[in-house]
Amino acid sequence: MTQKADTNFKREAKRGSHDFKLACQVLDAGKICHVGFTIDDQPYVVPMAYARQGNQLLIHGSVASRLVNSLASGLRCCVTVTHFDGLVYARSTFNSSMNYRSTMVFGTARLIDDPDEKRKSIQALVDHLMPGRRADLRKSTIKELNATSLLSLPIETFSTKCRTGPPSDSKSDMDAPVWAGVVPFELTAGEPVDSPDLLPGTVRPDYL
Amino acid sequence: MTQKADTNFKREAKRGSHDFKLACQVLDAGKICHVGFTIDDQPYVVPMAYARQGNQLLIHGSVASRLVNSLASGLRCCVTVTHFDGLVYARSTFNSSMNYRSTMVFGTARLIDDPDEKRKSIQALVDHLMPGRRADLRKSTIKELNATSLLSLPIETFSTKCRTGPPSDSKSDMDAPVWAGVVPFELTAGEPVDSPDLLPGTVRPDYL
């Protein structure tokens, strides 16, 4: 295995981890990743839907997309999943911070060619992104499968960084008569919005 | 101006825009960006706090961070801000999608050296990330300023992609007796959590 990515923690090493379980927790809690790759010395960072399946990350795109074609050609990439968990209000600007969990996976993705593997990977994506939905949807056609590209990135070289908890203020600031604490943030689902062209009598499924 | 980044839309061009106002709206609605850069052929994508100030993106980090030092040395980067707005439940797997807004800014960042500019930029960051907070905080010390690096990336080469609205199903799927619509997602602030070491009598400020 060529392990070129430098996953040593340069800063705030106490917030860093190479634990696989923790990385899986962070990855499984998200729906959007940011995929980084470079073409002609210009980095691109593109948001994509993804799912984890065992020790691989599945990334899905159109066969026509630049990202898919670049990654399928063997370009190295970095896939980052971040959860913004809160604003940390310290007693100084300097110690103000954010709570977050972020996992970076480095490597080279592989295009999933095998039709069976592709179908199963699409199922894994749907199950992750829209749990419960799959049973309601018809089988994908061959034409649809052919128009979809799926990439698999092994979760082998990776790192996770998290910050949690209250602010860490300097001792000299502890007498400041100012509020300190955390405002938590969370990505929350709202009330489902029916499609305007729903067939009469269609009810919202329980999995929403 | 060298404009190497390819900001043409390869896919779903109808979702793409190079409008500055729209880009500002997307950037101003976020608190975390993903910064992409490449070292020794390995891309890195790192989450960072940021703020927009006019036609520049301010990115803030430790003087010791790899990201700051790499970008300050003139490495090209891509900064992407994404809002995940919803899951789009179509009547097929193929047409299932996500609603989102995402702006990518390409270029080379500049380290902000001038102390006055640096102080003002830090203020802009605090005002963006924690509106109303600045008046409550003491002035940053010279030592703190020296330990902080600020990067400025011009918002010159950029692109925005958005998807909004209900699913776009194939005509042949419109008879399927399955619910279709959107489950909106939003990053929401929760109830503030007091720091355990708050001075007695400290009240929560109105800006939280």
CSV table of C-alpha atoms in Angstrom, one decimal:
chain,number,residue,atom,x,y,z
A,1,MET,CA,0.0,0.0,0.0
A,2,THR,CA,1.4,3.4,-1.0
A,3,GLN,CA,0.5,5.7,1.9
A,4,LYS,CA,1.5,9.1,0.6
A,5,ALA,CA,-1.0,11.2,2.5
A,6,ASP,CA,0.4,12.8,5.6
A,7,THR,CA,-2.1,12.1,8.3
A,8,ASN,CA,0.0,13.2,11.2
A,9,PHE,CA,-1.7,15.9,13.2
A,10,LYS,CA,0.2,19.2,13.0
A,11,ARG,CA,-2.1,21.1,15.3
A,12,GLU,CA,-4.2,20.3,18.3
A,13,ALA,CA,-3.0,16.7,18.1
A,14,LYS,CA,-5.1,15.8,21.2
A,15,ARG,CA,-8.2,16.4,19.0
A,16,GLY,CA,-7.0,13.9,16.4
A,17,SER,CA,-7.5,10.2,16.0
A,18,HIS,CA,-6.8,7.3,13.5
A,19,ASP,CA,-9.4,5.1,15.1
A,20,PHE,CA,-11.5,3.2,12.5
A,21,LYS,CA,-14.6,3.0,14.6
A,22,LEU,CA,-14.6,6.7,15.3
A,23,ALA,CA,-14.1,7.5,11.6
A,24,CYS,CA,-17.1,5.2,10.8
A,25,GLN,CA,-19.3,7.0,13.3
A,26,VAL,CA,-18.4,10.4,11.7
A,27,LEU,CA,-18.9,9.0,8.2
A,28,ASP,CA,-22.2,7.3,9.0
A,29,ALA,CA,-23.7,10.4,10.6
A,30,GLY,CA,-23.4,12.4,7.3
A,31,LYS,CA,-25.0,12.6,3.9
A,32,ILE,CA,-22.7,15.0,2.1
A,33,CYS,CA,-19.0,14.7,1.7
A,34,HIS,CA,-16.5,17.1,0.0
A,35,VAL,CA,-14.3,15.4,-2.5
A,36,GLY,CA,-11.0,17.1,-3.3
A,37,PHE,CA,-8.9,16.4,-6.4
A,38,THR,CA,-6.5,18.4,-8.6
A,39,ILE,CA,-6.5,18.8,-12.3
A,40,ASP,CA,-3.7,20.9,-14.0
A,41,ASP,CA,-2.5,22.2,-10.6
A,42,GLN,CA,-6.0,23.5,-9.7
A,43,PRO,CA,-7.7,21.8,-6.8
A,44,TYR,CA,-11.4,21.3,-6.9
A,45,VAL,CA,-13.6,20.5,-3.9
A,46,VAL,CA,-17.0,19.2,-4.8
A,47,PRO,CA,-19.9,18.2,-2.6
A,48,MET,CA,-21.2,14.7,-3.2
A,49,ALA,CA,-23.6,12.2,-1.7
A,50,TYR,CA,-21.9,9.2,-0.2
A,51,ALA,CA,-22.4,6.1,1.9
A,52,ARG,CA,-20.0,3.9,3.8
A,53,GLN,CA,-20.1,0.2,3.1
A,54,GLY,CA,-17.8,-1.7,5.4
A,55,ASN,CA,-14.3,-0.3,4.8
A,56,GLN,CA,-15.1,1.6,1.6
A,57,LEU,CA,-16.7,4.9,0.8
A,58,LEU,CA,-19.2,4.8,-2.0
A,59,ILE,CA,-19.4,8.0,-4.1
A,60,HIS,CA,-22.0,8.4,-6.7
A,61,GLY,CA,-22.2,10.6,-9.8
A,62,SER,CA,-23.1,10.9,-13.4
A,63,VAL,CA,-20.9,9.1,-16.0
A,64,ALA,CA,-20.4,12.5,-17.5
A,65,SER,CA,-19.1,14.3,-14.5
A,66,ARG,CA,-15.6,15.6,-14.4
A,67,LEU,CA,-15.2,14.4,-10.8
A,68,VAL,CA,-16.2,10.8,-11.6
A,69,ASN,CA,-14.0,10.6,-14.7
A,70,SER,CA,-11.0,12.2,-13.0
A,71,LEU,CA,-11.2,9.9,-10.0
A,72,ALA,CA,-11.9,6.9,-12.1
A,73,SER,CA,-8.7,7.6,-14.0
A,74,GLY,CA,-6.7,7.1,-10.8
A,75,LEU,CA,-6.3,10.6,-9.6
A,76,ARG,CA,-5.6,10.8,-5.8
A,77,CYS,CA,-8.3,12.3,-3.8
A,78,CYS,CA,-9.3,13.4,-0.3
A,79,VAL,CA,-12.9,12.9,0.9
A,80,THR,CA,-13.9,14.9,3.9
A,81,VAL,CA,-17.1,14.6,6.0
A,82,THR,CA,-17.6,17.3,8.5
A,83,HIS,CA,-20.3,17.9,11.1
A,84,PHE,CA,-20.5,21.4,12.5
A,85,ASP,CA,-21.7,20.8,16.1
A,86,GLY,CA,-21.6,24.2,17.7
A,87,LEU,CA,-20.1,27.7,18.3
A,88,VAL,CA,-17.9,27.9,21.3
A,89,TYR,CA,-18.2,31.3,23.0
A,90,ALA,CA,-15.0,31.8,25.0
A,91,ARG,CA,-14.2,34.9,27.0
A,92,SER,CA,-11.8,36.1,24.4
A,93,THR,CA,-11.7,36.2,20.6
A,94,PHE,CA,-8.6,34.0,20.6
A,95,ASN,CA,-10.1,31.1,22.5
A,96,SER,CA,-13.5,31.3,20.7
A,97,SER,CA,-13.9,28.1,18.6
A,98,MET,CA,-16.2,25.6,17.0
A,99,ASN,CA,-17.2,22.1,18.0
A,100,TYR,CA,-17.0,19.8,15.1
A,101,ARG,CA,-16.3,16.2,13.9
A,102,SER,CA,-14.4,15.8,10.7
A,103,THR,CA,-13.0,12.7,9.0
A,104,MET,CA,-10.7,12.8,6.0
A,105,VAL,CA,-10.2,9.7,3.8
A,106,PHE,CA,-7.2,9.7,1.4
A,107,GLY,CA,-6.5,7.5,-1.5
A,108,THR,CA,-7.4,6.5,-5.0
A,109,ALA,CA,-10.9,5.5,-5.9
A,110,ARG,CA,-12.0,2.6,-8.1
A,111,LEU,CA,-14.8,2.7,-10.6
A,112,ILE,CA,-17.3,-0.1,-9.8
A,113,ASP,CA,-17.8,-2.0,-13.0
A,114,ASP,CA,-19.4,-5.2,-12.0
A,115,PRO,CA,-23.2,-4.9,-12.5
A,116,ASP,CA,-24.0,-6.9,-9.4
A,117,GLU,CA,-21.6,-4.9,-7.2
A,118,LYS,CA,-22.9,-1.7,-8.8
A,119,ARG,CA,-26.5,-2.6,-8.0
A,120,LYS,CA,-25.7,-3.5,-4.4
A,121,SER,CA,-23.7,-0.3,-4.0
A,122,ILE,CA,-26.6,1.8,-5.2
A,123,GLN,CA,-28.8,0.0,-2.7
A,124,ALA,CA,-26.3,0.8,0.0
A,125,LEU,CA,-26.4,4.5,-1.0
A,126,VAL,CA,-30.2,4.7,-0.9
A,127,ASP,CA,-30.3,2.8,2.4
A,128,HIS,CA,-27.9,5.3,3.9
A,129,LEU,CA,-29.3,8.5,2.4
A,130,MET,CA,-33.0,7.6,2.6
A,131,PRO,CA,-33.5,4.8,5.1
A,132,GLY,CA,-36.6,2.7,4.4
A,133,ARG,CA,-37.1,4.1,1.0
A,134,ARG,CA,-35.7,1.3,-1.2
A,135,ALA,CA,-38.7,-1.1,-0.8
A,136,ASP,CA,-40.9,1.6,-2.3
A,137,LEU,CA,-38.9,2.1,-5.5
A,138,ARG,CA,-38.9,0.1,-8.7
A,139,LYS,CA,-35.7,-1.7,-9.8
A,140,SER,CA,-33.3,0.5,-11.7
A,141,THR,CA,-33.2,-0.2,-15.4
A,142,ILE,CA,-30.0,-1.1,-17.3
A,143,LYS,CA,-30.1,2.3,-18.9
A,144,GLU,CA,-30.2,4.0,-15.6
A,145,LEU,CA,-27.4,1.8,-14.2
A,146,ASN,CA,-25.3,2.6,-17.3
A,147,ALA,CA,-25.8,6.3,-16.8
A,148,THR,CA,-24.7,6.2,-13.2
A,149,SER,CA,-21.1,5.9,-12.0
A,150,LEU,CA,-20.1,4.6,-8.7
A,151,LEU,CA,-16.7,5.1,-7.1
A,152,SER,CA,-15.3,3.1,-4.2
A,153,LEU,CA,-12.6,4.6,-2.0
A,154,PRO,CA,-11.0,2.3,0.5
A,155,ILE,CA,-11.1,3.7,4.1
A,156,GLU,CA,-7.4,2.8,4.7
A,157,THR,CA,-5.6,6.1,5.1
A,158,PHE,CA,-7.8,8.4,7.1
A,159,SER,CA,-7.9,10.7,10.1
A,160,THR,CA,-10.5,12.2,12.3
A,161,LYS,CA,-10.5,15.4,14.2
A,162,CYS,CA,-13.1,16.5,16.8
A,163,ARG,CA,-13.6,19.3,19.2
A,164,THR,CA,-16.3,18.9,21.9
A,165,GLY,CA,-17.2,20.6,25.1
A,166,PRO,CA,-17.1,24.0,26.7
A,167,PRO,CA,-14.6,26.8,25.9
A,168,SER,CA,-11.1,26.6,27.2
A,169,ASP,CA,-10.3,30.0,28.5
A,170,SER,CA,-7.1,31.4,29.7
A,171,LYS,CA,-6.9,31.8,33.5
A,172,SER,CA,-6.4,35.5,33.1
A,173,ASP,CA,-9.8,35.8,31.4
A,174,MET,CA,-11.9,33.9,34.0
A,175,ASP,CA,-12.9,37.1,35.9
A,176,ALA,CA,-14.4,38.7,32.8
A,177,PRO,CA,-18.1,39.3,33.4
A,178,VAL,CA,-19.1,37.8,30.1
A,179,TRP,CA,-21.2,34.8,29.2
A,180,ALA,CA,-19.3,31.8,28.0
A,181,GLY,CA,-20.6,28.5,26.7
A,182,VAL,CA,-21.6,26.6,23.6
A,183,VAL,CA,-24.4,27.2,21.1
A,184,PRO,CA,-25.0,23.7,19.7
A,185,PHE,CA,-25.9,23.3,16.0
A,186,GLU,CA,-27.5,20.4,14.3
A,187,LEU,CA,-28.7,19.5,10.9
A,188,THR,CA,-32.4,18.8,11.4
A,189,ALA,CA,-35.0,17.5,9.1
A,190,GLY,CA,-38.1,19.6,8.6
A,191,GLU,CA,-41.7,18.7,7.7
A,192,PRO,CA,-41.9,16.8,4.4
A,193,VAL,CA,-43.2,18.7,1.4
A,194,ASP,CA,-45.4,16.8,-0.9
A,195,SER,CA,-44.6,16.9,-4.6
A,196,PRO,CA,-47.2,19.0,-6.3
A,197,ASP,CA,-48.0,16.2,-8.8
A,198,LEU,CA,-48.7,13.5,-6.2
A,199,LEU,CA,-51.4,11.0,-7.1
A,200,PRO,CA,-54.6,11.6,-5.0
A,201,GLY,CA,-54.6,9.5,-1.9
A,202,THR,CA,-50.9,9.0,-1.6
A,203,VAL,CA,-49.8,9.0,2.0
A,204,ARG,CA,-46.5,9.9,3.5
A,205,PRO,CA,-44.5,6.8,4.4
A,206,ASP,CA,-43.5,6.2,8.0
A,207,TYR,CA,-39.8,6.3,7.2
A,208,LEU,CA,-39.8,10.1,6.5
B,1,MET,CA,-5.3,37.6,-13.9
B,2,THR,CA,-4.4,33.9,-14.4
B,3,GLN,CA,-7.7,32.1,-14.5
B,4,LYS,CA,-6.7,28.5,-14.6
B,5,ALA,CA,-9.7,27.0,-12.8
B,6,ASP,CA,-12.2,25.5,-15.1
B,7,THR,CA,-15.5,26.9,-13.9
B,8,ASN,CA,-17.6,25.7,-16.8
B,9,PHE,CA,-20.4,23.5,-15.8
B,10,LYS,CA,-20.0,20.0,-17.2
B,11,ARG,CA,-23.2,18.6,-15.7
B,12,GLU,CA,-26.6,20.0,-14.9
B,13,ALA,CA,-25.6,23.4,-16.4
B,14,LYS,CA,-29.0,24.8,-15.6
B,15,ARG,CA,-28.2,24.5,-12.0
B,16,GLY,CA,-25.0,26.6,-12.4
B,17,SER,CA,-24.3,30.3,-12.1
B,18,HIS,CA,-21.4,32.7,-12.0
B,19,ASP,CA,-23.4,35.5,-10.4
B,20,PHE,CA,-21.5,37.3,-7.7
B,21,LYS,CA,-24.6,38.2,-5.7
B,22,LEU,CA,-25.8,34.6,-5.6
B,23,ALA,CA,-22.3,33.5,-4.6
B,24,CYS,CA,-22.3,36.0,-1.7
B,25,GLN,CA,-25.7,34.8,-0.5
B,26,VAL,CA,-24.4,31.2,-0.4
B,27,LEU,CA,-21.2,32.2,1.3
B,28,ASP,CA,-22.9,34.5,3.8
B,29,ALA,CA,-25.3,31.8,4.9
B,30,GLY,CA,-22.5,29.5,6.1
B,31,LYS,CA,-20.0,29.2,8.9
B,32,ILE,CA,-17.7,26.4,7.7
B,33,CYS,CA,-16.0,26.0,4.4
B,34,HIS,CA,-13.9,23.2,3.0
B,35,VAL,CA,-10.5,24.3,1.8
B,36,GLY,CA,-8.8,22.1,-0.8
B,37,PHE,CA,-5.1,22.2,-1.7
B,38,THR,CA,-2.5,19.7,-2.8
B,39,ILE,CA,0.9,18.8,-1.4
B,40,ASP,CA,3.1,16.3,-3.1
B,41,ASP,CA,0.3,15.1,-5.4
B,42,GLN,CA,-2.0,14.4,-2.4
B,43,PRO,CA,-5.1,16.6,-2.1
B,44,TYR,CA,-6.3,17.7,1.3
B,45,VAL,CA,-9.7,19.0,2.1
B,46,VAL,CA,-9.9,20.7,5.5
B,47,PRO,CA,-12.9,22.3,7.2
B,48,MET,CA,-12.3,25.9,8.3
B,49,ALA,CA,-14.2,28.8,9.7
B,50,TYR,CA,-14.5,31.7,7.3
B,51,ALA,CA,-16.2,35.0,6.6
B,52,ARG,CA,-16.8,37.1,3.5
B,53,GLN,CA,-15.6,40.6,3.5
B,54,GLY,CA,-16.6,42.4,0.3
B,55,ASN,CA,-15.0,40.5,-2.6
B,56,GLN,CA,-12.6,38.4,-0.4
B,57,LEU,CA,-13.0,35.3,1.6
B,58,LEU,CA,-11.2,35.4,5.0
B,59,ILE,CA,-9.9,32.1,6.3
B,60,HIS,CA,-8.5,31.9,9.7
B,61,GLY,CA,-6.0,29.4,11.3
B,62,SER,CA,-3.1,28.9,13.5
B,63,VAL,CA,0.3,30.2,12.4
B,64,ALA,CA,1.5,26.6,12.8
B,65,SER,CA,-1.1,24.9,10.6
B,66,ARG,CA,-0.1,23.1,7.5
B,67,LEU,CA,-3.0,24.6,5.6
B,68,VAL,CA,-2.1,28.2,6.5
B,69,ASN,CA,1.5,27.7,5.6
B,70,SER,CA,0.8,25.9,2.4
B,71,LEU,CA,-1.7,28.5,1.2
B,72,ALA,CA,0.4,31.4,2.3
B,73,SER,CA,3.2,30.1,0.2
B,74,GLY,CA,1.1,30.6,-2.9
B,75,LEU,CA,-0.4,27.2,-3.4
B,76,ARG,CA,-3.6,27.3,-5.5
B,77,CYS,CA,-6.7,26.3,-3.6
B,78,CYS,CA,-10.4,25.8,-3.9
B,79,VAL,CA,-12.8,26.9,-1.1
B,80,THR,CA,-16.2,25.3,-1.2
B,81,VAL,CA,-19.2,26.3,0.9
B,82,THR,CA,-22.2,23.9,0.8
B,83,HIS,CA,-25.6,24.0,2.3
B,84,PHE,CA,-27.5,20.7,2.3
B,85,ASP,CA,-31.1,21.8,2.0
B,86,GLY,CA,-33.0,18.6,1.6
B,87,LEU,CA,-33.5,15.0,0.4
B,88,VAL,CA,-35.5,14.8,-2.8
B,89,TYR,CA,-37.6,11.7,-2.8
B,90,ALA,CA,-38.4,10.9,-6.5
B,91,ARG,CA,-40.4,7.9,-7.7
B,92,SER,CA,-37.2,6.2,-8.9
B,93,THR,CA,-33.8,5.7,-7.5
B,94,PHE,CA,-32.3,7.3,-10.5
B,95,ASN,CA,-34.2,10.6,-10.1
B,96,SER,CA,-33.8,10.8,-6.4
B,97,SER,CA,-31.6,13.7,-5.5
B,98,MET,CA,-30.6,16.4,-3.0
B,99,ASN,CA,-31.4,20.0,-2.7
B,100,TYR,CA,-28.3,22.1,-2.0
B,101,ARG,CA,-26.5,25.3,-2.6
B,102,SER,CA,-22.8,25.2,-3.1
B,103,THR,CA,-20.2,27.9,-4.1
B,104,MET,CA,-16.7,27.1,-5.1
B,105,VAL,CA,-14.0,29.9,-5.0
B,106,PHE,CA,-10.7,29.2,-6.8
B,107,GLY,CA,-7.4,31.0,-6.6
B,108,THR,CA,-4.4,31.8,-4.5
B,109,ALA,CA,-4.7,33.2,-1.0
B,110,ARG,CA,-2.7,36.0,0.5
B,111,LEU,CA,-1.5,36.1,4.1
B,112,ILE,CA,-2.7,39.2,5.8
B,113,ASP,CA,0.4,40.9,7.3
B,114,ASP,CA,-0.7,44.4,8.1
B,115,PRO,CA,-1.7,44.5,11.8
B,116,ASP,CA,-4.6,46.9,11.2
B,117,GLU,CA,-5.9,44.8,8.3
B,118,LYS,CA,-5.5,41.7,10.4
B,119,ARG,CA,-7.4,43.2,13.4
B,120,LYS,CA,-10.2,44.3,11.1
B,121,SER,CA,-10.4,40.9,9.4
B,122,ILE,CA,-10.6,39.1,12.8
B,123,GLN,CA,-13.4,41.5,13.7
B,124,ALA,CA,-15.2,40.6,10.4
B,125,LEU,CA,-14.8,36.9,11.2
B,126,VAL,CA,-16.2,37.3,14.7
B,127,ASP,CA,-19.1,39.4,13.4
B,128,HIS,CA,-19.9,36.8,10.8
B,129,LEU,CA,-19.5,33.7,13.0
B,130,MET,CA,-20.9,35.1,16.2
B,131,PRO,CA,-23.0,38.2,15.4
B,132,GLY,CA,-23.2,40.6,18.4
B,133,ARG,CA,-20.4,39.0,20.3
B,134,ARG,CA,-17.6,41.3,19.6
B,135,ALA,CA,-18.7,44.1,21.9
B,136,ASP,CA,-18.5,41.7,24.8
B,137,LEU,CA,-14.9,40.6,24.2
B,138,ARG,CA,-11.7,42.3,25.2
B,139,LYS,CA,-9.2,43.5,22.6
B,140,SER,CA,-6.9,40.8,21.2
B,141,THR,CA,-3.4,41.0,22.5
B,142,ILE,CA,-0.4,41.4,20.2
B,143,LYS,CA,0.7,37.9,21.3
B,144,GLU,CA,-2.7,36.5,20.2
B,145,LEU,CA,-2.6,38.4,16.9
B,146,ASN,CA,0.8,37.0,16.2
B,147,ALA,CA,-0.3,33.4,16.9
B,148,THR,CA,-3.2,33.8,14.4
B,149,SER,CA,-2.9,33.7,10.7
B,150,LEU,CA,-5.4,35.2,8.4
B,151,LEU,CA,-5.7,34.4,4.7
B,152,SER,CA,-7.5,36.4,2.1
B,153,LEU,CA,-8.8,34.7,-1.0
B,154,PRO,CA,-10.2,37.0,-3.7
B,155,ILE,CA,-13.7,36.0,-4.9
B,156,GLU,CA,-12.9,36.4,-8.6
B,157,THR,CA,-13.0,33.0,-10.0
B,158,PHE,CA,-16.0,31.2,-8.6
B,159,SER,CA,-19.1,29.2,-9.5
B,160,THR,CA,-22.3,28.3,-7.7
B,161,LYS,CA,-24.5,25.3,-8.2
B,162,CYS,CA,-28.0,24.9,-6.6
B,163,ARG,CA,-30.8,22.5,-6.8
B,164,THR,CA,-34.2,23.4,-5.4
B,165,GLY,CA,-37.7,22.3,-5.6
B,166,PRO,CA,-39.6,19.0,-6.0
B,167,PRO,CA,-38.4,15.8,-7.7
B,168,SER,CA,-38.2,15.7,-11.5
B,169,ASP,CA,-39.6,12.3,-12.3
B,170,SER,CA,-39.8,10.5,-15.7
B,171,LYS,CA,-43.2,10.5,-17.2
B,172,SER,CA,-43.3,6.8,-17.2
B,173,ASP,CA,-43.0,6.8,-13.4
B,174,MET,CA,-45.8,9.2,-12.7
B,175,ASP,CA,-48.4,6.4,-12.1
B,176,ALA,CA,-46.3,4.7,-9.4
B,177,PRO,CA,-48.3,4.7,-6.2
B,178,VAL,CA,-45.4,6.0,-4.1
B,179,TRP,CA,-45.0,9.2,-2.2
B,180,ALA,CA,-42.7,11.8,-3.7
B,181,GLY,CA,-41.5,15.1,-2.3
B,182,VAL,CA,-38.8,16.8,-0.4
B,183,VAL,CA,-37.7,16.4,3.2
B,184,PRO,CA,-36.0,19.8,3.9
B,185,PHE,CA,-32.9,19.9,6.1
B,186,GLU,CA,-31.6,22.9,7.9
B,187,LEU,CA,-28.7,23.6,10.3
B,188,THR,CA,-30.4,24.8,13.4
B,189,ALA,CA,-29.1,26.3,16.6
B,190,GLY,CA,-30.1,24.7,19.8
B,191,GLU,CA,-30.4,25.9,23.4
B,192,PRO,CA,-27.2,27.5,24.6
B,193,VAL,CA,-25.2,25.5,27.1
B,194,ASP,CA,-23.6,27.5,29.9
B,195,SER,CA,-19.9,27.0,30.5
B,196,PRO,CA,-19.6,25.1,33.8
B,197,ASP,CA,-17.2,27.7,35.2
B,198,LEU,CA,-19.5,30.7,34.6
B,199,LEU,CA,-19.3,33.5,37.2
B,200,PRO,CA,-22.5,33.5,39.3
B,201,GLY,CA,-25.0,35.9,38.0
B,202,THR,CA,-23.8,35.9,34.4
B,203,VAL,CA,-26.8,36.1,32.1
B,204,ARG,CA,-27.1,34.9,28.5
B,205,PRO,CA,-26.8,37.7,26.1
B,206,ASP,CA,-29.6,38.5,23.7
B,207,TYR,CA,-27.5,37.8,20.6
B,208,LEU,CA,-27.4,34.1,21.2
